[in-house]
Amino acid sequence: MLPLPGAPSTSWAMYRARLRAAFAGADPRVCLAFWLFGLINNVLYVIILSAALDLVGPSIPKGAVLLFDVVPSFLTKLIAPYFIHLLPYPARILLFASISSVGMLLIALSPAYTDDTGTLAVKMVGVMLASLSSGAGELSFLGLTHYYGEFSLAAWGSGTGAAGLVGAGAYALATTVLGLGVRTSLLASAVLPVGMVVAFFGVLPRGPMQDRGRLGKTRSEAIQDGGSGAETGSSRDGDDLTAADEAEDEGLLGAGKRTTPASGAQTPWLQTFRMNLRRARRLFVP
């Protein structure tokens, strides 16, 4: 904890020493990558809300834009945790960036607001695509922090906080100070999701994710070891696994410790879904 300003023990040297100790062990590449993830994943949401009046015009309530910008993300966060882990992270990043860019292009390239409901519908579809991508991206990036430790989560939080200021400020700067049109500003924002791809494939070190993936595979093989000696073998293998091997899987709700029937049969998908549903309910009902 940093000393209070003005205290007898305070000095710039002490502040620097405390800050160095607070960030000891932080990987700059991890922090930069997750800061960019948090920023870009949320900045389109802010830009869309900043451009609400320009998108729908004065005759339609601006709350309509907010509704189409929030509901798809909410539904994605509600449903996707049960199956999003089936899609590898590299494929997710490419998919989310593509959906976000397509959504912003639909918003930017559709004609200016008129009484034509078709034009407005196209814009709202673009808003929904950007919202869906943002919700799924939040699930994935928060799950990804499991592999990179506490500094990745701190950097993600800092990036999401900066998204509000950067998104609103950039749109206001482009449309007022620089004199760019709404169409040009929104077209420029369609390029921003490329930053997530660059951050994931070019900045983020992949070693921790790959190592933990191999550990998770070893753990799954130990649990699924069938036969008459399944329980004994699993117990012995479990003793050999380190504490890192016992960590949760990348799913938002976590896989937890799985139990295998005595016959060695796999748990049915419906039974697993109901188990996860009960776990999610306990988040809201004690």
C-alpha positions as a printed NumPy array, in Angstrom:
array([[  0.   ,   0.   ,   0.   ],
       [  1.339,   3.437,  -0.934],
       [  1.988,   5.931,   1.898],
       [ -0.257,   8.959,   2.248],
       [  0.999,  12.114,   0.498],
       [  2.581,  14.521,   2.964],
       [  3.45 ,  11.863,   5.529],
       [  6.961,  12.114,   7.025],
       [  7.933,   8.782,   5.493],
       [  6.932,   9.7  ,   1.936],
       [  9.441,  10.309,  -0.823],
       [  9.587,   9.814,  -4.575],
       [ 12.094,   7.015,  -4.083],
       [  9.677,   5.205,  -1.77 ],
       [  6.803,   5.68 ,  -4.212],
       [  8.894,   4.243,  -7.032],
       [  9.974,   1.313,  -4.876],
       [  6.375,   0.557,  -3.87 ],
       [  5.187,   0.764,  -7.469],
       [  7.957,  -1.543,  -8.643],
       [  7.027,  -4.019,  -5.92 ],
       [  3.323,  -3.794,  -6.85 ],
       [  4.082,  -4.617, -10.506],
       [  6.78 ,  -7.189,  -9.814],
       [  6.358, -10.17 , -12.118],
       [  4.052,  -8.4  , -14.569],
       [  4.712,  -9.22 , -18.213],
       [  4.422,  -6.011, -20.295],
       [  3.211,  -7.987, -23.306],
       [  0.404,  -9.606, -21.309],
       [ -0.645,  -6.278, -19.807],
       [ -0.621,  -4.527, -23.189],
       [ -2.558,  -7.326, -24.908],
       [ -5.297,  -7.467, -22.303],
       [ -5.519,  -3.688, -22.112],
       [ -6.155,  -3.655, -25.861],
       [ -8.678,  -6.481, -25.505],
       [-10.643,  -4.517, -22.913],
       [-10.435,  -1.285, -24.886],
       [-11.4  ,  -2.572, -28.332],
       [-14.026,  -5.034, -27.119],
       [-15.975,  -2.227, -25.426],
       [-15.146,   0.862, -27.469],
       [-17.615,   0.066, -30.272],
       [-20.421,  -0.07 , -27.716],
       [-19.52 ,   3.48 , -26.636],
       [-19.184,   4.749, -30.201],
       [-22.619,   3.383, -31.14 ],
       [-24.226,   5.096, -28.156],
       [-22.378,   8.335, -28.941],
       [-23.727,   8.203, -32.49 ],
       [-27.287,   7.3  , -31.458],
       [-28.798,  10.594, -32.58 ],
       [-27.011,  10.435, -35.923],
       [-28.128,   6.849, -36.459],
       [-31.877,   7.076, -35.87 ],
       [-32.629,  10.783, -36.134],
       [-34.667,  12.992, -33.808],
       [-38.013,  11.284, -34.392],
       [-37.094,   7.905, -32.868],
       [-36.265,   7.463, -29.147],
       [-32.537,   7.057, -28.562],
       [-33.379,   4.319, -26.077],
       [-34.027,   2.07 , -29.079],
       [-30.326,   2.148, -29.902],
       [-29.47 ,   1.402, -26.294],
       [-31.898,  -1.529, -26.288],
       [-30.449,  -3.074, -29.437],
       [-26.941,  -2.446, -28.08 ],
       [-27.523,  -4.135, -24.717],
       [-29.975,  -7.027, -25.171],
       [-27.89 ,  -9.183, -27.594],
       [-24.843,  -8.837, -25.357],
       [-26.895,  -9.772, -22.298],
       [-28.392, -12.853, -23.958],
       [-24.958, -13.924, -25.178],
       [-23.505, -13.699, -21.684],
       [-26.478, -15.668, -20.371],
       [-26.319, -18.554, -22.842],
       [-22.83 , -18.767, -24.344],
       [-20.924, -19.957, -21.217],
       [-22.407, -23.425, -21.7  ],
       [-20.864, -24.045, -25.116],
       [-18.379, -21.301, -26.023],
       [-15.481, -23.387, -24.697],
       [-15.964, -25.746, -27.651],
       [-14.506, -23.081, -29.962],
       [-10.708, -22.555, -29.727],
       [ -9.472, -19.115, -28.78 ],
       [ -7.796, -18.291, -32.137],
       [-11.037, -19.045, -33.971],
       [-13.011, -16.971, -31.473],
       [-10.805, -13.919, -31.923],
       [-11.1  , -14.045, -35.701],
       [-14.868, -14.616, -35.499],
       [-15.499, -11.787, -33.026],
       [-13.367,  -9.323, -34.966],
       [-15.176, -10.218, -38.187],
       [-18.641,  -9.879, -36.641],
       [-17.753,  -6.512, -35.078],
       [-16.374,  -5.141, -38.334],
       [-19.368,  -6.367, -40.346],
       [-21.734,  -4.789, -37.823],
       [-20.002,  -1.414, -37.995],
       [-19.904,  -1.58 , -41.803],
       [-23.655,  -2.215, -41.89 ],
       [-24.203,   0.819, -39.685],
       [-21.839,   3.067, -41.65 ],
       [-22.775,   2.064, -45.196],
       [-26.543,   2.126, -44.803],
       [-28.145,   5.407, -45.922],
       [-28.707,   8.246, -43.502],
       [-31.794,   8.079, -41.324],
       [-35.07 ,   8.625, -43.154],
       [-38.633,   7.478, -42.739],
       [-37.65 ,   4.232, -44.475],
       [-37.965,   1.475, -41.865],
       [-35.766,  -0.822, -43.965],
       [-32.784,   1.485, -43.59 ],
       [-33.3  ,   1.697, -39.856],
       [-33.615,  -2.079, -39.621],
       [-30.249,  -2.555, -41.346],
       [-28.625,  -0.168, -38.88 ],
       [-30.144,  -2.011, -35.936],
       [-28.905,  -5.344, -37.294],
       [-25.411,  -3.841, -37.35 ],
       [-25.833,  -2.653, -33.764],
       [-26.967,  -6.129, -32.713],
       [-23.976,  -7.787, -34.379],
       [-21.543,  -5.456, -32.624],
       [-23.326,  -6.097, -29.321],
       [-23.276,  -9.87 , -29.774],
       [-19.561,  -9.803, -30.529],
       [-18.86 ,  -7.62 , -27.506],
       [-20.737,  -9.949, -25.142],
       [-19.033, -13.081, -26.468],
       [-15.679, -11.31 , -26.412],
       [-16.111, -10.372, -22.767],
       [-16.785, -14.004, -21.868],
       [-13.752, -15.195, -23.781],
       [-11.268, -12.592, -22.574],
       [-12.289, -12.982, -18.949],
       [-11.842, -16.732, -19.358],
       [ -8.46 , -16.121, -20.949],
       [ -7.224, -14.288, -17.84 ],
       [ -7.283, -17.705, -16.136],
       [ -4.057, -18.53 , -17.97 ],
       [ -2.208, -15.252, -17.388],
       [ -2.758, -14.332, -13.755],
       [ -3.949, -11.293, -11.854],
       [ -2.15 ,  -8.669, -13.943],
       [ -4.093,  -9.71 , -17.044],
       [ -7.365,  -9.129, -15.208],
       [ -6.17 ,  -5.724, -13.978],
       [ -5.128,  -4.728, -17.499],
       [ -8.48 ,  -5.898, -18.899],
       [-10.336,  -3.799, -16.334],
       [ -8.193,  -0.769, -17.148],
       [ -8.894,  -1.205, -20.854],
       [-12.647,  -1.446, -20.369],
       [-12.559,   1.721, -18.276],
       [-10.567,   3.545, -20.935],
       [-13.075,   2.475, -23.604],
       [-15.691,   4.921, -22.34 ],
       [-13.366,   7.902, -22.522],
       [-11.621,   6.868, -25.74 ],
       [-14.831,   5.944, -27.588],
       [-16.813,   9.057, -26.744],
       [-13.78 ,  11.319, -27.07 ],
       [-12.699,   9.887, -30.415],
       [-16.186,  10.22 , -31.917],
       [-16.579,  13.78 , -30.663],
       [-13.109,  14.691, -31.901],
       [-13.716,  13.19 , -35.336],
       [-17.141,  14.74 , -35.922],
       [-16.608,  18.171, -34.365],
       [-12.926,  19.108, -34.293],
       [-11.727,  17.27 , -37.388],
       [-14.982,  17.84 , -39.252],
       [-15.375,  14.247, -40.425],
       [-18.829,  12.993, -41.298],
       [-20.696,  10.378, -39.326],
       [-20.264,   7.863, -42.139],
       [-16.488,   8.365, -42.269],
       [-16.143,   8.166, -38.493],
       [-18.096,   4.925, -38.299],
       [-16.142,   3.445, -41.21 ],
       [-12.921,   4.222, -39.354],
       [-14.249,   2.484, -36.247],
       [-14.894,  -0.668, -38.301],
       [-11.114,  -1.115, -38.511],
       [-10.66 ,  -1.156, -34.725],
       [-11.449,  -4.889, -34.227],
       [ -8.318,  -5.676, -36.224],
       [ -6.454,  -4.5  , -33.125],
       [ -7.789,  -7.511, -31.2  ],
       [ -6.371,  -9.849, -33.824],
       [ -2.992,  -8.102, -33.703],
       [ -2.973,  -8.148, -29.892],
       [ -3.793, -11.859, -29.718],
       [ -1.561, -13.185, -32.492],
       [  1.237, -10.602, -32.331],
       [  1.497,  -9.297, -28.766],
       [  0.129, -11.894, -26.345],
       [  2.599, -14.687, -25.46 ],
       [  0.923, -18.009, -26.211],
       [  3.074, -20.175, -23.921],
       [  0.919, -20.033, -20.731],
       [ -2.25 , -20.889, -22.632],
       [ -0.648, -23.807, -24.458],
       [  0.997, -25.195, -21.303],
       [ -2.231, -25.045, -19.314],
       [ -4.079, -26.648, -22.217],
       [ -1.709, -29.621, -22.121],
       [ -2.184, -29.93 , -18.354],
       [ -5.959, -29.869, -18.801],
       [ -5.723, -32.618, -21.411],
       [ -3.637, -34.775, -19.063],
       [ -6.186, -34.221, -16.313],
       [ -9.09 , -35.204, -18.587],
       [ -7.321, -38.379, -19.664],
       [ -6.73 , -39.302, -16.028],
       [-10.381, -38.741, -15.138],
       [-11.684, -40.693, -18.143],
       [ -9.463, -43.692, -17.481],
       [-12.021, -46.534, -17.563],
       [-11.962, -50.168, -16.589],
       [-12.224, -51.92 , -13.262],
       [ -9.319, -49.935, -11.853],
       [-10.646, -46.542, -12.951],
       [-11.144, -45.182,  -9.46 ],
       [ -7.754, -46.383,  -8.247],
       [ -5.95 , -45.115, -11.34 ],
       [ -7.673, -41.739, -11.197],
       [ -6.81 , -41.373,  -7.521],
       [ -3.161, -42.195,  -8.18 ],
       [ -2.959, -39.853, -11.148],
       [ -4.691, -37.15 ,  -9.143],
       [ -1.979, -37.392,  -6.472],
       [  0.664, -36.778,  -9.133],
       [ -1.01 , -33.655, -10.509],
       [  0.188, -30.322,  -9.222],
       [ -1.972, -27.531,  -7.87 ],
       [ -1.916, -25.89 , -11.298],
       [ -3.461, -29.002, -12.793],
       [ -6.394, -28.676, -10.407],
       [ -7.315, -25.215, -11.75 ],
       [-10.632, -24.748, -13.457],
       [-11.052, -25.068, -17.188],
       [-11.457, -21.99 , -19.37 ],
       [-15.282, -22.041, -19.216],
       [-16.772, -19.093, -17.352],
       [-18.588, -21.3  , -14.858],
       [-15.667, -23.683, -14.692],
       [-15.846, -27.397, -15.205],
       [-15.087, -28.2  , -11.586],
       [-14.401, -31.773, -10.571],
       [-16.231, -34.139, -12.861],
       [-17.581, -37.444, -11.718],
       [-17.711, -40.447, -14.004],
       [-20.336, -43.16 , -13.581],
       [-19.075, -46.536, -12.33 ],
       [-19.736, -48.08 , -15.724],
       [-17.305, -45.637, -17.353],
       [-20.025, -44.105, -19.563],
       [-19.821, -40.431, -20.452],
       [-22.134, -37.97 , -18.676],
       [-25.048, -37.115, -21.017],
       [-25.067, -33.608, -22.436],
       [-28.472, -32.862, -20.938],
       [-27.342, -33.906, -17.479],
       [-24.269, -31.679, -17.759],
       [-26.409, -28.777, -18.936],
       [-28.755, -29.163, -15.97 ],
       [-25.812, -29.316, -13.593],
       [-24.399, -26.077, -15.004],
       [-27.847, -24.5  , -14.847],
       [-28.116, -25.316, -11.148],
       [-24.669, -23.859, -10.555],
       [-25.638, -20.678, -12.381],
       [-28.837, -20.417, -10.328],
       [-26.804, -20.473,  -7.13 ],
       [-25.093, -17.298,  -8.288],
       [-28.407, -15.486,  -7.777],
       [-30.333, -17.615,  -5.257],
       [-28.339, -18.723,  -2.159]])
